[in-house]
C-alpha cells in the first residue's frame, strides 16, 4: 500500500496524497462544487477528477514539479515562468464563469475589510504599526475598478506544475470565479519578484506593475493573522512578513 502523506491540513480542509491520487476533504461542499466546475470549464491543464463522494474529492496527480514554493528560491527556468504567464492569459481570456466568485468584493468593501484587519494587526501586536501603515498605503493602488475575468483566485506558486518549460497542470480551483486579473498575477509572483518580468513576458499585454505590487501588500496584510490562527508561519524567511518588509 502506498504511503499516506498529509499535504496540508487545518480546520477548514485537508488534502492527503496516496500514491498518484490526492484526496481533498472539505467541510464546505460549495468549495468543492466550484473546484469541479471550474476545472471542467477552463482552457488550461488541470487534474483529472477521479471520483467524488462528499466530503471527499479524489483527483489525479498532475505530471511535473511545482513552479516553486513561497519562501524558497525557484529552480524553474525563466521560460517556465513565461509559460505560466501565457497559461494565465489563456485563463483570463476564457468566458466568464456563471458564478461571481466566493471572494469577489468591490473596492469599497475590500478597503473596509483591509482597514479592519490592519487595526487588528496593530492592536494585537502582530505586526509593527509602521509596517502596517506603509503597506496599507501601498495597497491603495489595488483598490480601483477592474473588469472581471475568469480567475483562479488562489494562484500560489505551488499550485502551478511544470515539466521543463511547459505548464502541465494548475491545481486547487476552489476559489475560482470572476475576479481581478492582476490579483492572479500578484499571487503567483508573491515573494518571487525577480520572476515578475518573466511572467509578464508570457502574459503578453501591458500590465500596471504598481497594482501587482499593491496586491502583494494587500494580500499579505489580509493573510498574516489567518495563517497564524491556522498553524502556519507567515514570518518564515521569504514569506508574507518578508514581503511586507520588502515594500518599505
PDB file of C-alpha atoms in Angstrom:
ATOM      1  CA  UNK A   1       0.000   0.000   0.000  1.00  0.00           C
ATOM      2  CA  UNK A   2       1.246   3.469  -0.858  1.00  0.00           C
ATOM      3  CA  UNK A   3       2.193   5.750   1.998  1.00  0.00           C
ATOM      4  CA  UNK A   4      -0.431   8.287   3.068  1.00  0.00           C
ATOM      5  CA  UNK A   5       1.034  11.795   3.085  1.00  0.00           C
ATOM      6  CA  UNK A   6      -0.692  14.825   4.606  1.00  0.00           C
ATOM      7  CA  UNK A   7      -0.183  17.625   2.094  1.00  0.00           C
ATOM      8  CA  UNK A   8      -1.998  20.317   4.059  1.00  0.00           C
ATOM      9  CA  UNK A   9      -4.422  20.226   6.948  1.00  0.00           C
ATOM     10  CA  UNK A  10      -6.239  22.857   9.007  1.00  0.00           C
ATOM     11  CA  UNK A  11      -9.678  23.402  10.492  1.00  0.00           C
ATOM     12  CA  UNK A  12     -11.333  24.133   7.130  1.00  0.00           C
ATOM     13  CA  UNK A  13      -9.968  21.381   4.912  1.00  0.00           C
ATOM     14  CA  UNK A  14      -7.307  18.715   4.478  1.00  0.00           C
ATOM     15  CA  UNK A  15      -5.539  17.216   1.474  1.00  0.00           C
ATOM     16  CA  UNK A  16      -3.991  13.750   1.560  1.00  0.00           C
ATOM     17  CA  UNK A  17      -1.841  12.037  -1.063  1.00  0.00           C
ATOM     18  CA  UNK A  18      -1.916   8.282  -1.612  1.00  0.00           C
ATOM     19  CA  UNK A  19       0.362   7.354  -4.490  1.00  0.00           C
ATOM     20  CA  UNK A  20      -0.806   9.308  -7.522  1.00  0.00           C
ATOM     21  CA  UNK A  21      -4.178  10.200  -6.004  1.00  0.00           C
ATOM     22  CA  UNK A  22      -4.989  13.295  -3.969  1.00  0.00           C
ATOM     23  CA  UNK A  23      -7.930  13.170  -1.567  1.00  0.00           C
ATOM     24  CA  UNK A  24      -9.393  16.556  -0.678  1.00  0.00           C
ATOM     25  CA  UNK A  25     -11.619  16.614   2.396  1.00  0.00           C
ATOM     26  CA  UNK A  26     -13.626  19.819   2.767  1.00  0.00           C
ATOM     27  CA  UNK A  27     -16.428  20.656   5.170  1.00  0.00           C
ATOM     28  CA  UNK A  28     -17.694  23.300   2.720  1.00  0.00           C
ATOM     29  CA  UNK A  29     -19.118  21.428  -0.246  1.00  0.00           C
ATOM     30  CA  UNK A  30     -19.684  24.710  -2.102  1.00  0.00           C
ATOM     31  CA  UNK A  31     -15.894  24.994  -2.409  1.00  0.00           C
ATOM     32  CA  UNK A  32     -15.709  21.543  -3.939  1.00  0.00           C
ATOM     33  CA  UNK A  33     -18.595  22.388  -6.295  1.00  0.00           C
ATOM     34  CA  UNK A  34     -16.634  25.397  -7.551  1.00  0.00           C
ATOM     35  CA  UNK A  35     -13.441  23.386  -7.910  1.00  0.00           C
ATOM     36  CA  UNK A  36     -15.049  20.636 -10.000  1.00  0.00           C
ATOM     37  CA  UNK A  37     -16.989  23.037 -12.223  1.00  0.00           C
ATOM     38  CA  UNK A  38     -14.026  25.358 -12.752  1.00  0.00           C
ATOM     39  CA  UNK A  39     -11.740  22.510 -13.829  1.00  0.00           C
ATOM     40  CA  UNK A  40     -14.385  21.436 -16.350  1.00  0.00           C
ATOM     41  CA  UNK A  41     -14.603  24.936 -17.847  1.00  0.00           C
ATOM     42  CA  UNK A  42     -11.091  26.339 -18.018  1.00  0.00           C
ATOM     43  CA  UNK A  43      -8.966  26.045 -21.206  1.00  0.00           C
ATOM     44  CA  UNK A  44      -5.780  25.214 -19.263  1.00  0.00           C
ATOM     45  CA  UNK A  45      -4.391  21.899 -17.964  1.00  0.00           C
ATOM     46  CA  UNK A  46      -5.975  20.727 -14.689  1.00  0.00           C
ATOM     47  CA  UNK A  47      -6.004  17.491 -12.681  1.00  0.00           C
ATOM     48  CA  UNK A  48      -8.348  14.670 -13.700  1.00  0.00           C
ATOM     49  CA  UNK A  49     -11.310  14.228 -11.364  1.00  0.00           C
ATOM     50  CA  UNK A  50     -11.368  10.525 -10.423  1.00  0.00           C
ATOM     51  CA  UNK A  51     -14.434  10.442  -8.191  1.00  0.00           C
ATOM     52  CA  UNK A  52     -16.385  12.449  -5.670  1.00  0.00           C
ATOM     53  CA  UNK A  53     -18.164  11.260  -2.544  1.00  0.00           C
ATOM     54  CA  UNK A  54     -18.843  14.177  -0.178  1.00  0.00           C
ATOM     55  CA  UNK A  55     -16.966  15.350   1.746  1.00  0.00           C
ATOM     56  CA  UNK A  56     -14.124  13.826  -0.337  1.00  0.00           C
ATOM     57  CA  UNK A  57     -12.921  14.725  -3.836  1.00  0.00           C
ATOM     58  CA  UNK A  58     -10.348  12.436  -5.473  1.00  0.00           C
ATOM     59  CA  UNK A  59      -8.139  13.864  -8.201  1.00  0.00           C
ATOM     60  CA  UNK A  60      -5.163  12.501 -10.091  1.00  0.00           C
ATOM     61  CA  UNK A  61      -1.680  13.919  -9.634  1.00  0.00           C
ATOM     62  CA  UNK A  62      -0.510  16.102 -12.498  1.00  0.00           C
ATOM     63  CA  UNK A  63       2.881  15.399 -14.083  1.00  0.00           C
ATOM     64  CA  UNK A  64       5.900  17.624 -13.493  1.00  0.00           C
ATOM     65  CA  UNK A  65       7.023  19.596 -10.477  1.00  0.00           C
ATOM     66  CA  UNK A  66       5.794  22.780  -8.830  1.00  0.00           C
ATOM     67  CA  UNK A  67       6.975  26.064 -10.300  1.00  0.00           C
ATOM     68  CA  UNK A  68       8.333  26.875  -6.852  1.00  0.00           C
ATOM     69  CA  UNK A  69       7.364  27.461  -3.241  1.00  0.00           C
ATOM     70  CA  UNK A  70       6.893  30.592  -1.178  1.00  0.00           C
ATOM     71  CA  UNK A  71       9.981  31.194   0.926  1.00  0.00           C
ATOM     72  CA  UNK A  72      12.276  29.142  -1.319  1.00  0.00           C
ATOM     73  CA  UNK A  73      14.227  30.052  -4.465  1.00  0.00           C
ATOM     74  CA  UNK A  74      12.574  28.744  -7.615  1.00  0.00           C
ATOM     75  CA  UNK A  75      14.695  26.386  -9.719  1.00  0.00           C
ATOM     76  CA  UNK A  76      12.335  26.732 -12.700  1.00  0.00           C
ATOM     77  CA  UNK A  77      13.680  28.453 -15.802  1.00  0.00           C
ATOM     78  CA  UNK A  78      12.662  31.899 -16.983  1.00  0.00           C
ATOM     79  CA  UNK A  79      10.936  30.148 -19.887  1.00  0.00           C
ATOM     80  CA  UNK A  80       8.847  28.098 -17.451  1.00  0.00           C
ATOM     81  CA  UNK A  81       7.757  31.268 -15.663  1.00  0.00           C
ATOM     82  CA  UNK A  82       6.897  32.831 -19.033  1.00  0.00           C
ATOM     83  CA  UNK A  83       4.881  29.722 -19.923  1.00  0.00           C
ATOM     84  CA  UNK A  84       2.968  30.178 -16.674  1.00  0.00           C
ATOM     85  CA  UNK A  85       2.204  33.762 -17.706  1.00  0.00           C
ATOM     86  CA  UNK A  86       0.947  32.602 -21.102  1.00  0.00           C
ATOM     87  CA  UNK A  87      -1.256  29.951 -19.488  1.00  0.00           C
ATOM     88  CA  UNK A  88      -2.761  32.511 -17.122  1.00  0.00           C
ATOM     89  CA  UNK A  89      -3.526  34.744 -20.096  1.00  0.00           C
ATOM     90  CA  UNK A  90      -5.464  31.830 -21.659  1.00  0.00           C
ATOM     91  CA  UNK A  91      -7.464  31.522 -18.449  1.00  0.00           C
ATOM     92  CA  UNK A  92      -8.193  35.240 -18.270  1.00  0.00           C
ATOM     93  CA  UNK A  93      -9.401  35.286 -21.879  1.00  0.00           C
ATOM     94  CA  UNK A  94     -11.861  32.446 -21.278  1.00  0.00           C
ATOM     95  CA  UNK A  95     -15.604  33.172 -20.992  1.00  0.00           C
ATOM     96  CA  UNK A  96     -16.602  34.298 -17.506  1.00  0.00           C
ATOM     97  CA  UNK A  97     -17.837  31.551 -15.172  1.00  0.00           C
ATOM     98  CA  UNK A  98     -21.527  31.738 -14.273  1.00  0.00           C
ATOM     99  CA  UNK A  99     -20.765  32.353 -10.581  1.00  0.00           C
ATOM    100  CA  UNK A 100     -19.297  35.656  -9.287  1.00  0.00           C
ATOM    101  CA  UNK A 101     -16.550  34.206  -7.116  1.00  0.00           C
ATOM    102  CA  UNK A 102     -16.534  33.384  -3.434  1.00  0.00           C
ATOM    103  CA  UNK A 103     -14.398  36.374  -2.522  1.00  0.00           C
ATOM    104  CA  UNK A 104     -15.363  38.922  -5.134  1.00  0.00           C
ATOM    105  CA  UNK A 105     -15.532  42.314  -3.439  1.00  0.00           C
ATOM    106  CA  UNK A 106     -15.666  45.838  -4.774  1.00  0.00           C
ATOM    107  CA  UNK A 107     -13.017  48.434  -3.890  1.00  0.00           C
ATOM    108  CA  UNK A 108     -15.044  49.972  -1.040  1.00  0.00           C
ATOM    109  CA  UNK A 109     -15.856  46.620   0.584  1.00  0.00           C
ATOM    110  CA  UNK A 110     -12.269  45.440   0.226  1.00  0.00           C
ATOM    111  CA  UNK A 111     -10.938  48.706   1.693  1.00  0.00           C
ATOM    112  CA  UNK A 112     -13.198  48.345   4.723  1.00  0.00           C
ATOM    113  CA  UNK A 113     -12.036  44.758   5.273  1.00  0.00           C
ATOM    114  CA  UNK A 114      -8.404  45.792   4.885  1.00  0.00           C
ATOM    115  CA  UNK A 115      -8.724  48.699   7.336  1.00  0.00           C
ATOM    116  CA  UNK A 116     -10.337  46.441   9.938  1.00  0.00           C
ATOM    117  CA  UNK A 117      -7.598  43.838   9.511  1.00  0.00           C
ATOM    118  CA  UNK A 118      -4.832  46.439   9.762  1.00  0.00           C
ATOM    119  CA  UNK A 119      -6.313  47.681  13.027  1.00  0.00           C
ATOM    120  CA  UNK A 120      -6.324  44.139  14.433  1.00  0.00           C
ATOM    121  CA  UNK A 121      -2.724  43.535  13.336  1.00  0.00           C
ATOM    122  CA  UNK A 122      -1.570  46.629  15.231  1.00  0.00           C
ATOM    123  CA  UNK A 123      -3.771  46.469  18.339  1.00  0.00           C
ATOM    124  CA  UNK A 124      -2.954  42.780  18.868  1.00  0.00           C
ATOM    125  CA  UNK A 125       0.765  43.420  18.426  1.00  0.00           C
ATOM    126  CA  UNK A 126       1.035  41.029  15.493  1.00  0.00           C
ATOM    127  CA  UNK A 127       2.928  43.482  13.260  1.00  0.00           C
ATOM    128  CA  UNK A 128       4.618  46.853  13.903  1.00  0.00           C
ATOM    129  CA  UNK A 129       2.417  49.873  13.234  1.00  0.00           C
ATOM    130  CA  UNK A 130       4.837  51.485  10.758  1.00  0.00           C
ATOM    131  CA  UNK A 131       4.998  48.267   8.693  1.00  0.00           C
ATOM    132  CA  UNK A 132       1.217  48.018   8.570  1.00  0.00           C
ATOM    133  CA  UNK A 133       0.684  51.712   7.826  1.00  0.00           C
ATOM    134  CA  UNK A 134       3.173  51.807   4.970  1.00  0.00           C
ATOM    135  CA  UNK A 135       1.825  48.666   3.327  1.00  0.00           C
ATOM    136  CA  UNK A 136      -1.743  49.911   3.715  1.00  0.00           C
ATOM    137  CA  UNK A 137      -0.673  52.958   1.708  1.00  0.00           C
ATOM    138  CA  UNK A 138       0.964  50.753  -0.940  1.00  0.00           C
ATOM    139  CA  UNK A 139      -2.171  48.574  -1.088  1.00  0.00           C
ATOM    140  CA  UNK A 140      -4.329  51.567  -2.019  1.00  0.00           C
ATOM    141  CA  UNK A 141      -3.353  51.209  -5.702  1.00  0.00           C
ATOM    142  CA  UNK A 142      -5.168  47.855  -5.875  1.00  0.00           C
ATOM    143  CA  UNK A 143      -8.433  49.421  -4.674  1.00  0.00           C
ATOM    144  CA  UNK A 144      -9.681  50.558  -8.055  1.00  0.00           C
ATOM    145  CA  UNK A 145     -12.391  49.463 -10.515  1.00  0.00           C
ATOM    146  CA  UNK A 146     -11.468  46.466 -12.674  1.00  0.00           C
ATOM    147  CA  UNK A 147     -13.094  44.436 -15.417  1.00  0.00           C
ATOM    148  CA  UNK A 148     -13.794  40.876 -14.258  1.00  0.00           C
ATOM    149  CA  UNK A 149     -12.072  37.909 -15.888  1.00  0.00           C
ATOM    150  CA  UNK A 150     -12.057  34.185 -15.154  1.00  0.00           C
ATOM    151  CA  UNK A 151      -9.541  33.988 -12.297  1.00  0.00           C
ATOM    152  CA  UNK A 152      -8.070  31.082 -10.372  1.00  0.00           C
ATOM    153  CA  UNK A 153      -8.401  33.064  -7.150  1.00  0.00           C
ATOM    154  CA  UNK A 154      -5.593  31.320  -5.241  1.00  0.00           C
ATOM    155  CA  UNK A 155      -2.809  31.048  -7.801  1.00  0.00           C
ATOM    156  CA  UNK A 156       0.029  30.309  -5.405  1.00  0.00           C
ATOM    157  CA  UNK A 157       3.314  29.333  -6.994  1.00  0.00           C
ATOM    158  CA  UNK A 158       2.959  25.776  -5.633  1.00  0.00           C
ATOM    159  CA  UNK A 159      -0.353  25.389  -7.490  1.00  0.00           C
ATOM    160  CA  UNK A 160       1.366  25.570 -10.904  1.00  0.00           C
ATOM    161  CA  UNK A 161       3.176  22.475 -12.201  1.00  0.00           C
ATOM    162  CA  UNK A 162       5.738  22.478 -14.992  1.00  0.00           C
ATOM    163  CA  UNK A 163       7.813  19.944 -16.889  1.00  0.00           C
ATOM    164  CA  UNK A 164      10.823  21.725 -18.308  1.00  0.00           C
ATOM    165  CA  UNK A 165       9.440  24.858 -19.940  1.00  0.00           C
ATOM    166  CA  UNK A 166       5.839  23.600 -20.238  1.00  0.00           C
ATOM    167  CA  UNK A 167       2.941  24.047 -17.837  1.00  0.00           C
ATOM    168  CA  UNK A 168       1.491  20.596 -17.118  1.00  0.00           C
ATOM    169  CA  UNK A 169      -1.250  21.482 -14.677  1.00  0.00           C
ATOM    170  CA  UNK A 170      -2.795  24.020 -12.307  1.00  0.00           C
ATOM    171  CA  UNK A 171      -4.416  22.705  -9.133  1.00  0.00           C
ATOM    172  CA  UNK A 172      -6.706  23.903  -6.309  1.00  0.00           C
ATOM    173  CA  UNK A 173      -9.556  25.728  -8.059  1.00  0.00           C
ATOM    174  CA  UNK A 174     -11.881  26.144  -5.072  1.00  0.00           C
ATOM    175  CA  UNK A 175     -11.558  29.961  -5.112  1.00  0.00           C
ATOM    176  CA  UNK A 176     -12.092  30.316  -8.885  1.00  0.00           C
ATOM    177  CA  UNK A 177     -14.559  32.865 -10.182  1.00  0.00           C
ATOM    178  CA  UNK A 178     -14.907  36.322 -11.651  1.00  0.00           C
ATOM    179  CA  UNK A 179     -12.053  38.461 -10.377  1.00  0.00           C
ATOM    180  CA  UNK A 180      -9.214  40.883 -10.986  1.00  0.00           C
ATOM    181  CA  UNK A 181      -6.634  39.576 -13.470  1.00  0.00           C
ATOM    182  CA  UNK A 182      -3.823  41.362 -11.657  1.00  0.00           C
ATOM    183  CA  UNK A 183      -4.700  39.557  -8.421  1.00  0.00           C
ATOM    184  CA  UNK A 184      -3.855  36.208 -10.052  1.00  0.00           C
ATOM    185  CA  UNK A 185      -0.566  37.589 -11.379  1.00  0.00           C
ATOM    186  CA  UNK A 186       0.279  39.032  -7.971  1.00  0.00           C
ATOM    187  CA  UNK A 187      -0.400  35.817  -6.056  1.00  0.00           C
ATOM    188  CA  UNK A 188       1.739  33.809  -8.486  1.00  0.00           C
ATOM    189  CA  UNK A 189       4.701  36.164  -8.079  1.00  0.00           C
ATOM    190  CA  UNK A 190       4.282  36.858  -4.345  1.00  0.00           C
ATOM    191  CA  UNK A 191       7.736  36.522  -2.782  1.00  0.00           C
ATOM    192  CA  UNK A 192       9.293  35.966  -6.223  1.00  0.00           C
ATOM    193  CA  UNK A 193       9.508  39.500  -7.562  1.00  0.00           C
ATOM    194  CA  UNK A 194      12.575  38.530  -9.593  1.00  0.00           C
ATOM    195  CA  UNK A 195      10.317  36.493 -11.919  1.00  0.00           C
ATOM    196  CA  UNK A 196       7.623  39.133 -12.460  1.00  0.00           C
ATOM    197  CA  UNK A 197       9.112  40.243 -15.792  1.00  0.00           C
ATOM    198  CA  UNK A 198       9.253  36.606 -16.957  1.00  0.00           C
ATOM    199  CA  UNK A 199       5.580  36.090 -16.137  1.00  0.00           C
ATOM    200  CA  UNK A 200       4.562  39.315 -17.843  1.00  0.00           C
ATOM    201  CA  UNK A 201       6.577  38.473 -20.957  1.00  0.00           C
ATOM    202  CA  UNK A 202       4.494  35.322 -21.301  1.00  0.00           C
ATOM    203  CA  UNK A 203       1.266  37.071 -20.341  1.00  0.00           C
ATOM    204  CA  UNK A 204       1.834  39.346 -23.302  1.00  0.00           C
ATOM    205  CA  UNK A 205      -0.019  42.563 -22.550  1.00  0.00           C
ATOM    206  CA  UNK A 206       0.623  45.835 -20.790  1.00  0.00           C
ATOM    207  CA  UNK A 207       0.111  45.443 -17.064  1.00  0.00           C
ATOM    208  CA  UNK A 208       0.263  48.053 -14.302  1.00  0.00           C
ATOM    209  CA  UNK A 209       3.010  46.615 -12.098  1.00  0.00           C
ATOM    210  CA  UNK A 210       2.215  49.142  -9.356  1.00  0.00           C
ATOM    211  CA  UNK A 211      -1.141  47.408  -8.950  1.00  0.00           C
ATOM    212  CA  UNK A 212       0.544  43.995  -8.757  1.00  0.00           C
ATOM    213  CA  UNK A 213       2.860  45.313  -6.035  1.00  0.00           C
ATOM    214  CA  UNK A 214      -0.153  46.783  -4.272  1.00  0.00           C
ATOM    215  CA  UNK A 215      -1.798  43.346  -4.314  1.00  0.00           C
ATOM    216  CA  UNK A 216       1.356  41.863  -2.736  1.00  0.00           C
ATOM    217  CA  UNK A 217       0.881  44.206   0.206  1.00  0.00           C
ATOM    218  CA  UNK A 218      -2.893  43.834   0.365  1.00  0.00           C
ATOM    219  CA  UNK A 219      -2.901  40.056   0.190  1.00  0.00           C
ATOM    220  CA  UNK A 220      -0.123  39.759   2.773  1.00  0.00           C
ATOM    221  CA  UNK A 221      -1.862  42.086   5.228  1.00  0.00           C
ATOM    222  CA  UNK A 222      -5.081  40.088   4.946  1.00  0.00           C
ATOM    223  CA  UNK A 223      -3.318  36.722   5.214  1.00  0.00           C
ATOM    224  CA  UNK A 224      -0.976  37.119   8.189  1.00  0.00           C
ATOM    225  CA  UNK A 225      -3.470  36.653  11.015  1.00  0.00           C
ATOM    226  CA  UNK A 226      -5.335  33.821   9.239  1.00  0.00           C
ATOM    227  CA  UNK A 227      -2.079  31.962   8.675  1.00  0.00           C
ATOM    228  CA  UNK A 228      -1.073  32.265  12.323  1.00  0.00           C
ATOM    229  CA  UNK A 229      -4.502  31.112  13.521  1.00  0.00           C
ATOM    230  CA  UNK A 230      -4.351  28.054  11.239  1.00  0.00           C
ATOM    231  CA  UNK A 231      -0.888  26.904  12.254  1.00  0.00           C
ATOM    232  CA  UNK A 232       1.246  28.456   9.518  1.00  0.00           C
ATOM    233  CA  UNK A 233       4.201  30.829   9.936  1.00  0.00           C
ATOM    234  CA  UNK A 234       3.954  33.986   7.815  1.00  0.00           C
ATOM    235  CA  UNK A 235       7.213  35.248   9.354  1.00  0.00           C
ATOM    236  CA  UNK A 236       9.265  32.399   7.881  1.00  0.00           C
ATOM    237  CA  UNK A 237      12.026  33.650   5.530  1.00  0.00           C
ATOM    238  CA  UNK A 238      10.637  34.829   2.203  1.00  0.00           C
ATOM    239  CA  UNK A 239       7.003  34.600   3.292  1.00  0.00           C
ATOM    240  CA  UNK A 240       4.298  37.206   3.908  1.00  0.00           C
ATOM    241  CA  UNK A 241       6.018  39.278   6.597  1.00  0.00           C
ATOM    242  CA  UNK A 242       9.182  39.492   4.487  1.00  0.00           C
ATOM    243  CA  UNK A 243       7.029  40.539   1.530  1.00  0.00           C
ATOM    244  CA  UNK A 244       5.618  43.370   3.637  1.00  0.00           C
ATOM    245  CA  UNK A 245       9.108  44.393   4.786  1.00  0.00           C
ATOM    246  CA  UNK A 246      10.348  44.448   1.196  1.00  0.00           C
ATOM    247  CA  UNK A 247       7.803  47.183   0.402  1.00  0.00           C
ATOM    248  CA  UNK A 248       9.360  49.536   2.975  1.00  0.00           C
TER     249      UNK A 248
END
